[in-house]
Backbone as ProteinMPNN parsed JSONL, in Angstrom:
{"seq_chain_A": "MTVTEPAADGDEYKAREELRRRLLGAWQLVSYTAAGADEEVNQPLGPTPYGLIIYTPEGYMSAQLGRGDRPPLSSARFEDAPAEERAQAAVGYVAYGGPYEVVDSSTVEHHVTTSLFPNWIGRSLVREVAFAGSFLRLSAAAPTRIWGAERTAVLVWNRLA", "coords_chain_A": {"N_chain_A": [[-21.015, -63.76, -20.479], [-17.982, -63.842, -18.924], [-14.753, -65.266, -20.147], [-12.39, -66.961, -18.297], [-9.193, -66.667, -17.594], [-7.114, -69.499, -17.606], [-5.083, -69.226, -15.705], [-5.951, -67.596, -13.725], [-8.089, -69.082, -12.714], [-6.882, -71.078, -11.842], [-5.302, -69.647, -9.654], [-7.024, -68.612, -8.061], [-8.342, -71.166, -7.24], [-5.982, -72.134, -5.992], [-6.0, -70.221, -3.758], [-8.375, -70.597, -2.7], [-7.818, -73.416, -1.6], [-5.614, -72.648, 0.282], [-7.076, -71.277, 2.113], [-8.883, -73.194, 2.81], [-6.971, -75.099, 4.347], [-5.988, -73.637, 6.175], [-7.799, -72.977, 7.834], [-8.635, -75.895, 9.03], [-8.77, -77.974, 11.955], [-8.917, -77.695, 15.241], [-10.602, -74.572, 17.165], [-10.419, -72.319, 19.516], [-13.123, -70.182, 21.318], [-12.446, -66.916, 21.919], [-13.673, -64.382, 21.842], [-16.992, -62.76, 21.124], [-18.784, -60.735, 19.514], [-21.456, -58.318, 18.063], [-22.026, -55.689, 16.287], [-24.134, -52.808, 15.732], [-25.548, -50.618, 13.022], [-25.697, -48.06, 14.721], [-23.396, -48.053, 16.083], [-22.94, -49.216, 18.563], [-21.923, -51.976, 20.165], [-22.84, -55.055, 21.113], [-22.788, -57.821, 23.312], [-23.634, -60.844, 22.711], [-23.481, -63.273, 23.766], [-22.267, -62.496, 26.41], [-19.73, -61.153, 28.498], [-17.792, -63.137, 29.024], [-17.533, -65.572, 27.129], [-17.503, -68.891, 26.13], [-16.274, -71.652, 23.816], [-16.186, -73.682, 20.961], [-14.921, -74.753, 17.52], [-14.66, -76.643, 15.366], [-13.132, -77.63, 11.968], [-12.99, -79.946, 9.793], [-10.861, -82.044, 7.765], [-12.41, -83.746, 5.763], [-14.426, -82.288, 5.098], [-16.641, -81.162, 6.889], [-17.731, -78.864, 9.687], [-18.023, -78.028, 13.398], [-19.784, -76.102, 15.437], [-19.831, -74.907, 19.006], [-21.046, -72.696, 21.173], [-21.066, -70.756, 24.03], [-22.495, -68.836, 27.092], [-20.424, -67.652, 29.44], [-21.374, -67.256, 31.8], [-23.506, -69.16, 32.384], [-25.865, -70.907, 34.869], [-25.441, -73.452, 36.871], [-27.968, -76.17, 36.167], [-30.763, -76.957, 38.504], [-31.01, -79.984, 38.516], [-29.781, -82.766, 37.867], [-29.974, -84.313, 35.802], [-30.695, -83.262, 32.594], [-33.436, -83.249, 31.308], [-35.133, -83.437, 34.046], [-34.972, -81.152, 34.866], [-36.589, -78.064, 35.447], [-38.719, -76.527, 33.34], [-38.35, -73.618, 32.748], [-35.772, -72.876, 33.729], [-34.287, -75.02, 31.648], [-34.896, -73.751, 29.045], [-33.5, -71.311, 30.035], [-30.825, -72.051, 29.977], [-30.867, -72.966, 27.407], [-31.101, -70.468, 25.738], [-28.892, -69.628, 26.201], [-27.033, -70.504, 24.691], [-25.075, -71.996, 21.738], [-25.508, -74.13, 19.061], [-24.345, -75.631, 16.388], [-23.997, -77.41, 13.257], [-22.502, -78.843, 10.269], [-21.731, -79.69, 6.812], [-19.115, -77.538, 5.023], [-17.955, -75.08, 3.164], [-15.424, -73.761, 1.318], [-15.868, -70.453, -0.376], [-14.395, -68.347, -1.695], [-11.357, -66.939, -1.773], [-11.71, -65.752, 0.693], [-14.155, -65.912, 1.75], [-16.233, -68.383, 3.767], [-19.015, -71.049, 3.525], [-20.708, -72.053, 5.999], [-22.895, -75.17, 5.904], [-25.925, -75.599, 7.199], [-27.275, -78.657, 8.963], [-27.465, -79.631, 11.383], [-28.792, -78.047, 14.294], [-29.316, -76.412, 17.408], [-31.262, -74.323, 16.971], [-33.709, -74.995, 15.501], [-34.553, -73.193, 12.938], [-32.513, -72.732, 11.545], [-31.612, -75.121, 9.974], [-30.687, -76.236, 7.389], [-29.983, -74.049, 6.002], [-27.853, -71.774, 4.866], [-25.158, -70.153, 6.454], [-23.087, -67.661, 5.956], [-19.662, -66.66, 6.089], [-17.125, -63.983, 6.643], [-13.838, -64.873, 6.406], [-10.549, -64.093, 8.445], [-7.276, -63.796, 9.347], [-4.97, -63.716, 11.996], [-2.155, -64.224, 12.948], [-2.033, -66.473, 15.3], [-4.795, -66.133, 14.931], [-7.81, -66.767, 14.593], [-11.017, -65.156, 12.649], [-14.403, -64.954, 12.323], [-16.577, -63.345, 10.633], [-19.71, -62.193, 10.272], [-21.448, -62.083, 7.024], [-23.282, -60.394, 6.086], [-25.536, -57.764, 7.914], [-27.534, -59.243, 10.901], [-30.532, -60.271, 12.317], [-29.886, -59.637, 15.56], [-30.896, -59.943, 19.231], [-32.59, -58.008, 19.136], [-31.722, -56.038, 17.18], [-30.53, -55.403, 13.966], [-27.169, -56.13, 13.233], [-23.816, -56.644, 12.811], [-22.441, -60.0, 13.399], [-19.337, -60.932, 14.759], [-16.639, -62.954, 15.44], [-14.34, -64.091, 17.432], [-11.447, -66.414, 17.621], [-8.59, -68.422, 18.472], [-6.353, -70.781, 17.646], [-6.403, -73.641, 18.715], [-3.941, -76.127, 20.268]], "CA_chain_A": [[-20.273, -64.572, -19.717], [-16.467, -63.475, -19.172], [-13.944, -66.156, -20.195], [-11.396, -66.439, -17.4], [-8.023, -67.219, -17.858], [-7.117, -70.324, -16.847], [-4.069, -69.186, -14.742], [-6.608, -67.055, -12.998], [-8.803, -70.075, -12.123], [-5.708, -72.164, -10.877], [-4.957, -69.053, -8.53], [-8.172, -68.856, -7.302], [-8.41, -72.433, -6.733], [-4.844, -72.465, -4.988], [-6.248, -69.348, -2.639], [-9.293, -71.726, -1.661], [-7.241, -74.629, -0.796], [-5.048, -71.912, 1.314], [-7.794, -70.792, 3.242], [-9.482, -74.547, 3.652], [-5.976, -75.683, 4.492], [-5.497, -72.706, 7.473], [-9.318, -73.304, 8.965], [-8.55, -77.013, 9.781], [-8.302, -78.166, 12.972], [-9.934, -76.746, 16.389], [-10.268, -73.368, 17.409], [-11.311, -71.971, 20.722], [-13.673, -68.572, 21.264], [-12.171, -65.921, 22.588], [-14.707, -63.211, 21.866], [-18.193, -62.503, 20.364], [-19.428, -59.346, 19.548], [-22.267, -57.761, 17.563], [-22.385, -54.293, 16.034], [-25.479, -52.222, 15.042], [-25.401, -49.68, 12.226], [-25.317, -47.139, 15.219], [-21.717, -48.609, 16.151], [-23.361, -49.937, 19.43], [-21.422, -53.259, 20.291], [-23.407, -56.013, 22.081], [-21.891, -59.252, 23.521], [-24.751, -61.568, 22.722], [-23.11, -64.499, 24.831], [-22.192, -61.978, 27.646], [-18.653, -60.653, 28.372], [-16.802, -64.173, 28.864], [-18.01, -66.641, 26.33], [-16.924, -69.946, 25.613], [-16.778, -72.019, 22.707], [-15.024, -74.615, 20.256], [-15.486, -74.973, 16.537], [-14.118, -77.587, 14.358], [-13.459, -77.76, 10.685], [-12.122, -81.506, 9.254], [-10.413, -82.201, 6.461], [-13.601, -84.254, 5.032], [-15.022, -80.935, 4.996], [-17.516, -80.688, 7.989], [-17.67, -78.318, 10.628], [-19.272, -78.081, 13.945], [-19.642, -74.901, 16.194], [-20.723, -74.9, 20.388], [-20.84, -71.708, 22.037], [-22.212, -70.628, 25.11], [-22.056, -67.957, 27.98], [-19.702, -68.117, 30.452], [-21.646, -67.22, 33.455], [-24.656, -69.892, 32.796], [-25.619, -71.355, 35.809], [-26.109, -75.011, 36.311], [-29.606, -76.755, 36.381], [-31.356, -77.559, 39.445], [-31.219, -81.546, 38.655], [-28.499, -83.558, 37.443], [-30.579, -84.484, 34.528], [-31.623, -82.005, 31.936], [-35.101, -83.649, 31.238], [-35.633, -83.152, 35.163], [-35.04, -79.826, 35.515], [-37.342, -77.046, 35.386], [-38.747, -75.922, 31.735], [-37.754, -72.312, 32.572], [-34.193, -73.647, 33.58], [-33.747, -75.127, 30.425], [-34.985, -72.196, 28.429], [-32.973, -70.008, 29.937], [-29.385, -72.651, 29.341], [-30.661, -72.87, 25.715], [-30.808, -69.043, 24.953], [-26.918, -68.832, 26.521], [-26.081, -71.622, 23.896], [-25.577, -71.862, 20.26], [-24.925, -74.93, 18.526], [-25.232, -76.131, 15.159], [-22.871, -78.11, 12.256], [-22.416, -79.484, 8.918], [-20.596, -79.655, 5.484], [-18.468, -76.432, 4.985], [-17.572, -74.721, 2.04], [-14.452, -72.303, 0.937], [-16.539, -70.328, -1.566], [-13.134, -67.878, -2.247], [-10.244, -66.523, -0.576], [-11.758, -65.214, 2.058], [-15.442, -66.561, 2.501], [-16.243, -69.78, 4.167], [-20.218, -71.05, 3.893], [-21.762, -73.27, 6.743], [-24.195, -75.344, 5.347], [-26.379, -76.363, 8.62], [-27.714, -79.864, 8.993], [-27.989, -79.819, 12.715], [-28.528, -76.889, 15.077], [-30.108, -76.026, 18.72], [-31.781, -73.524, 16.57], [-34.218, -75.693, 14.232], [-34.779, -72.411, 11.96], [-31.021, -72.75, 10.778], [-31.166, -76.459, 9.393], [-30.999, -76.52, 5.805], [-29.843, -72.795, 5.715], [-26.245, -71.492, 4.68], [-24.522, -68.963, 7.424], [-21.994, -66.818, 5.297], [-18.791, -65.876, 6.956], [-15.86, -63.513, 5.778], [-12.661, -64.892, 7.3], [-9.426, -63.287, 8.481], [-6.249, -64.551, 10.189], [-3.777, -62.798, 12.387], [-1.084, -65.058, 13.737], [-2.804, -67.939, 15.625], [-6.32, -65.936, 15.861], [-9.126, -66.55, 13.322], [-11.662, -63.877, 13.046], [-15.204, -65.335, 11.516], [-17.706, -62.125, 10.665], [-21.112, -62.583, 9.413], [-21.08, -61.447, 5.757], [-24.227, -59.224, 6.107], [-26.225, -57.833, 9.455], [-29.006, -60.055, 10.922], [-30.944, -59.423, 13.314], [-29.339, -60.534, 17.008], [-31.113, -59.214, 20.093], [-33.75, -56.683, 18.946], [-31.617, -54.817, 16.477], [-29.662, -55.525, 12.754], [-25.922, -56.293, 13.686], [-22.74, -57.75, 12.431], [-21.502, -60.642, 14.736], [-17.91, -60.962, 14.576], [-16.197, -63.908, 16.491], [-12.646, -64.288, 17.323], [-11.097, -67.953, 17.493], [-7.581, -68.613, 19.047], [-6.314, -72.081, 17.314], [-5.38, -75.09, 19.664], [-2.376, -77.019, 19.848]], "C_chain_A": [[-18.683, -64.046, -20.082], [-15.889, -64.65, -19.268], [-12.755, -65.834, -19.038], [-10.288, -67.212, -17.898], [-7.711, -68.544, -17.245], [-6.001, -70.158, -15.703], [-4.802, -68.492, -13.516], [-7.533, -67.9, -12.016], [-7.919, -70.761, -11.192], [-5.375, -71.096, -9.659], [-5.948, -69.015, -7.725], [-8.216, -70.054, -6.326], [-7.385, -72.165, -5.373], [-5.181, -71.179, -3.529], [-7.358, -70.131, -2.003], [-8.619, -72.674, -1.107], [-6.179, -73.992, 0.07], [-5.696, -71.917, 2.502], [-8.484, -71.983, 3.895], [-8.501, -74.711, 4.364], [-5.799, -75.017, 6.243], [-6.769, -73.022, 8.304], [-9.105, -74.968, 9.494], [-8.25, -77.195, 11.037], [-9.424, -77.663, 13.921], [-9.566, -75.187, 16.925], [-11.064, -73.289, 19.054], [-11.731, -70.142, 20.979], [-13.108, -68.1, 22.226], [-13.265, -64.961, 22.355], [-16.048, -63.565, 20.818], [-19.137, -61.53, 20.211], [-20.268, -59.181, 18.238], [-22.341, -55.765, 17.25], [-23.123, -53.747, 15.292], [-24.59, -50.988, 14.221], [-25.041, -48.134, 12.835], [-24.234, -46.919, 16.25], [-21.86, -49.201, 17.674], [-22.314, -51.341, 19.508], [-21.927, -53.66, 21.363], [-22.45, -57.178, 22.461], [-22.793, -60.465, 23.533], [-24.682, -62.852, 23.712], [-22.612, -63.789, 26.075], [-20.37, -61.927, 27.427], [-17.455, -61.835, 28.658], [-17.703, -65.682, 28.594], [-16.928, -67.561, 26.289], [-17.106, -70.706, 24.168], [-15.72, -72.929, 21.89], [-15.987, -74.912, 18.761], [-14.519, -75.634, 15.714], [-14.073, -77.179, 12.843], [-12.102, -78.874, 10.223], [-11.937, -81.513, 7.541], [-11.621, -82.907, 5.117], [-14.681, -83.326, 4.544], [-16.4, -80.809, 5.615], [-16.656, -79.925, 8.865], [-18.587, -78.212, 11.686], [-18.779, -76.748, 15.006], [-20.673, -75.39, 17.463], [-20.217, -73.909, 20.854], [-21.652, -71.439, 23.172], [-21.95, -69.159, 26.104], [-21.559, -68.677, 29.185], [-20.209, -68.135, 31.841], [-23.051, -68.141, 33.307], [-24.718, -70.609, 34.019], [-26.01, -72.48, 35.845], [-27.241, -75.39, 36.626], [-29.544, -77.258, 37.881], [-31.23, -79.095, 39.832], [-30.003, -81.677, 37.371], [-28.68, -83.854, 36.309], [-31.26, -83.158, 33.968], [-33.001, -82.141, 31.773], [-35.405, -83.088, 32.463], [-35.705, -81.997, 35.628], [-36.107, -78.702, 35.057], [-37.943, -76.371, 33.895], [-37.807, -74.614, 32.025], [-36.173, -72.486, 32.879], [-33.726, -74.144, 32.198], [-34.029, -74.396, 29.387], [-33.982, -71.511, 28.349], [-31.168, -70.893, 29.427], [-29.843, -72.855, 27.775], [-30.771, -71.414, 25.547], [-29.444, -68.496, 25.428], [-26.296, -70.087, 25.815], [-26.415, -71.518, 22.475], [-24.574, -72.98, 19.488], [-25.392, -75.565, 17.102], [-23.645, -76.695, 14.365], [-23.262, -78.826, 10.95], [-21.792, -79.518, 7.854], [-20.374, -77.826, 5.842], [-18.363, -76.232, 3.456], [-16.352, -73.57, 1.448], [-14.689, -71.788, -0.442], [-15.197, -69.55, -2.498], [-12.268, -67.88, -1.194], [-10.329, -66.175, 0.82], [-13.255, -65.078, 2.562], [-15.502, -67.985, 2.558], [-18.069, -69.651, 4.181], [-20.423, -72.488, 4.866], [-22.811, -73.649, 6.161], [-24.854, -76.056, 6.811], [-27.256, -77.611, 8.169], [-28.326, -80.126, 9.614], [-27.756, -78.546, 13.364], [-29.582, -77.091, 16.341], [-31.238, -75.276, 18.111], [-32.354, -74.349, 15.303], [-34.432, -74.955, 12.861], [-33.147, -72.434, 10.96], [-30.505, -74.001, 10.035], [-31.779, -76.054, 8.041], [-30.803, -75.012, 4.857], [-28.156, -72.713, 5.625], [-25.895, -70.248, 5.496], [-22.874, -68.716, 6.498], [-21.096, -66.471, 6.308], [-17.634, -65.348, 6.138], [-14.807, -63.825, 6.926], [-11.356, -63.924, 6.934], [-8.377, -63.895, 9.65], [-5.456, -63.341, 10.813], [-2.779, -63.535, 13.496], [-1.92, -65.988, 14.016], [-4.326, -67.573, 15.699], [-7.003, -66.084, 14.189], [-10.086, -65.594, 13.467], [-13.131, -64.136, 12.204], [-16.309, -63.723, 11.885], [-19.0, -62.34, 9.623], [-20.851, -61.405, 7.991], [-22.129, -60.029, 5.716], [-24.793, -59.159, 7.344], [-27.327, -59.006, 9.445], [-29.307, -59.558, 12.238], [-30.794, -60.316, 14.892], [-29.908, -59.514, 18.181], [-31.953, -57.761, 19.795], [-33.029, -55.271, 17.982], [-30.801, -55.831, 14.927], [-28.515, -55.21, 13.206], [-25.266, -57.234, 12.773], [-22.174, -58.292, 13.311], [-20.036, -60.761, 13.985], [-17.515, -62.088, 15.887], [-14.893, -64.145, 16.097], [-12.379, -65.6, 17.993], [-9.551, -68.137, 17.67], [-7.646, -70.413, 18.418], [-5.687, -72.835, 18.611], [-4.469, -75.715, 19.151], [-3.034, -78.32, 19.129]], "O_chain_A": [[-18.258, -63.883, -21.226], [-16.379, -65.438, -18.459], [-12.275, -64.711, -18.882], [-10.419, -68.258, -18.533], [-8.193, -68.637, -16.116], [-6.033, -70.972, -14.78], [-4.383, -68.724, -12.382], [-7.742, -67.593, -10.843], [-8.158, -70.979, -10.004], [-5.156, -71.652, -8.582], [-5.764, -69.41, -6.574], [-8.157, -70.04, -5.096], [-7.722, -72.033, -4.197], [-4.612, -71.315, -2.446], [-7.293, -70.332, -0.79], [-8.848, -72.817, 0.094], [-5.661, -74.852, 0.783], [-5.29, -72.322, 3.591], [-8.714, -72.028, 5.103], [-8.873, -74.481, 5.515], [-5.561, -75.692, 7.245], [-6.631, -73.322, 9.49], [-9.577, -75.141, 10.618], [-7.303, -76.498, 11.401], [-10.547, -77.306, 13.564], [-8.42, -74.754, 17.05], [-11.957, -73.986, 19.537], [-10.977, -69.175, 20.876], [-13.132, -68.627, 23.338], [-13.892, -65.026, 23.412], [-16.062, -64.437, 19.949], [-20.229, -61.55, 20.779], [-19.882, -59.844, 17.276], [-22.683, -54.885, 18.039], [-23.008, -54.006, 14.094], [-23.487, -50.528, 14.517], [-24.478, -47.238, 12.207], [-24.126, -45.977, 17.034], [-20.82, -49.716, 18.084], [-21.964, -51.607, 18.358], [-21.763, -53.095, 22.444], [-21.396, -57.359, 21.851], [-22.646, -61.171, 24.531], [-25.651, -63.326, 24.305], [-22.497, -64.589, 27.003], [-19.783, -62.479, 26.495], [-16.276, -61.505, 28.532], [-18.249, -66.488, 29.347], [-15.736, -67.265, 26.373], [-18.034, -70.366, 23.434], [-14.521, -72.884, 22.167], [-17.188, -75.176, 18.705], [-13.503, -75.009, 15.41], [-14.948, -76.408, 12.449], [-10.878, -78.749, 10.265], [-12.594, -81.149, 6.566], [-11.632, -82.617, 3.921], [-15.598, -83.588, 3.765], [-17.307, -80.367, 4.91], [-15.435, -80.029, 8.98], [-19.788, -78.249, 11.42], [-17.603, -76.5, 15.275], [-21.76, -75.954, 17.337], [-19.004, -73.916, 21.062], [-22.809, -71.848, 23.271], [-21.077, -68.406, 25.671], [-21.929, -69.705, 29.753], [-19.74, -68.755, 32.795], [-23.855, -67.865, 34.197], [-23.625, -71.033, 34.397], [-26.875, -72.832, 35.043], [-27.659, -74.809, 37.628], [-28.575, -77.818, 38.393], [-31.296, -79.519, 40.986], [-29.595, -80.986, 36.438], [-27.72, -83.762, 35.544], [-32.001, -82.337, 34.508], [-33.751, -81.211, 32.072], [-36.052, -82.054, 32.295], [-36.352, -81.694, 36.63], [-36.28, -78.768, 33.84], [-37.185, -75.498, 33.473], [-36.657, -74.567, 31.59], [-35.411, -72.106, 31.99], [-32.748, -73.6, 31.683], [-33.096, -74.431, 28.584], [-33.45, -71.075, 27.327], [-30.435, -70.326, 28.616], [-28.924, -72.883, 26.956], [-29.984, -71.294, 24.607], [-28.957, -67.387, 25.206], [-25.269, -70.633, 26.221], [-27.481, -71.148, 21.984], [-23.359, -72.877, 19.315], [-26.536, -75.905, 16.801], [-22.51, -76.456, 14.777], [-24.376, -79.317, 10.77], [-20.672, -79.169, 8.226], [-21.062, -77.085, 6.543], [-18.651, -77.11, 2.643], [-16.763, -72.439, 1.191], [-14.142, -72.231, -1.452], [-14.921, -69.908, -3.643], [-12.283, -68.489, -0.125], [-9.524, -66.226, 1.749], [-13.594, -64.365, 3.507], [-15.013, -68.738, 1.716], [-18.611, -68.64, 4.627], [-20.306, -73.656, 4.495], [-23.688, -72.851, 5.833], [-24.257, -76.96, 7.396], [-27.884, -77.574, 7.11], [-29.417, -80.656, 9.404], [-26.722, -77.92, 13.133], [-30.55, -77.846, 16.244], [-32.317, -75.498, 18.659], [-31.711, -74.432, 14.257], [-34.508, -75.589, 11.809], [-33.006, -72.11, 9.781], [-29.372, -74.089, 9.56], [-32.911, -75.689, 7.722], [-31.166, -74.764, 3.707], [-27.382, -73.464, 6.218], [-26.447, -69.219, 5.108], [-21.882, -69.444, 6.476], [-21.532, -66.013, 7.365], [-17.168, -65.96, 5.177], [-14.798, -63.295, 8.038], [-11.079, -63.299, 5.91], [-8.774, -64.387, 10.706], [-5.321, -62.241, 10.278], [-2.773, -63.319, 14.708], [-2.62, -66.437, 13.108], [-5.12, -68.307, 16.289], [-6.701, -65.624, 13.088], [-10.054, -65.059, 14.575], [-13.127, -63.428, 11.197], [-16.637, -63.234, 12.965], [-19.022, -62.602, 8.42], [-20.282, -60.313, 7.978], [-21.778, -58.896, 5.384], [-24.746, -60.168, 8.047], [-27.849, -59.55, 8.473], [-28.709, -58.795, 12.997], [-31.412, -61.324, 15.235], [-29.487, -58.357, 18.172], [-31.761, -56.665, 20.32], [-33.407, -54.1, 17.944], [-30.605, -57.032, 15.114], [-28.439, -54.073, 13.673], [-25.736, -58.198, 12.168], [-21.454, -57.67, 14.092], [-19.826, -60.667, 12.776], [-17.996, -62.044, 17.019], [-14.397, -64.335, 14.987], [-13.099, -65.895, 18.947], [-9.089, -67.905, 16.553], [-8.601, -71.165, 18.614], [-4.686, -72.553, 19.27], [-4.167, -75.886, 17.97], [-2.31, -79.209, 18.68]]}, "name": "protein", "num_of_chains": 1, "seq": "MTVTEPAADGDEYKAREELRRRLLGAWQLVSYTAAGADEEVNQPLGPTPYGLIIYTPEGYMSAQLGRGDRPPLSSARFEDAPAEERAQAAVGYVAYGGPYEVVDSSTVEHHVTTSLFPNWIGRSLVREVAFAGSFLRLSAAAPTRIWGAERTAVLVWNRLA"}
């Protein structure tokens, strides 16, 4: 075990707090891409995805993402639509939320407590964070299986006023 200088601990704390402060608020999805080791780039939610991610001061986050080309269901009520339409609507949508934790000056963990995909509940999704002007880039910390191949997801968000 290495003894850390108190000043270093303070600097790391300040860096984490700065990242947490910069994440706060609402962000609109600009793009969602996933690249494999073969450098092929996939657009998991198509060329015109939409979405919203929110980080609260209380330490919670929520993300909603969808395909821009999802057709409306044939019924005005979700439960009255045919099973095939409901399944297709779900395939084109990602939703999850829960507490978040700023791990270091460039990493956030989303601790999933609610999700459209039940397998994510109880898991942590680690995201590398980068900023460029009003844009936020969240990248999966490690490749994951996305539409048949190991890929690294990259989501770009624009801060809402």
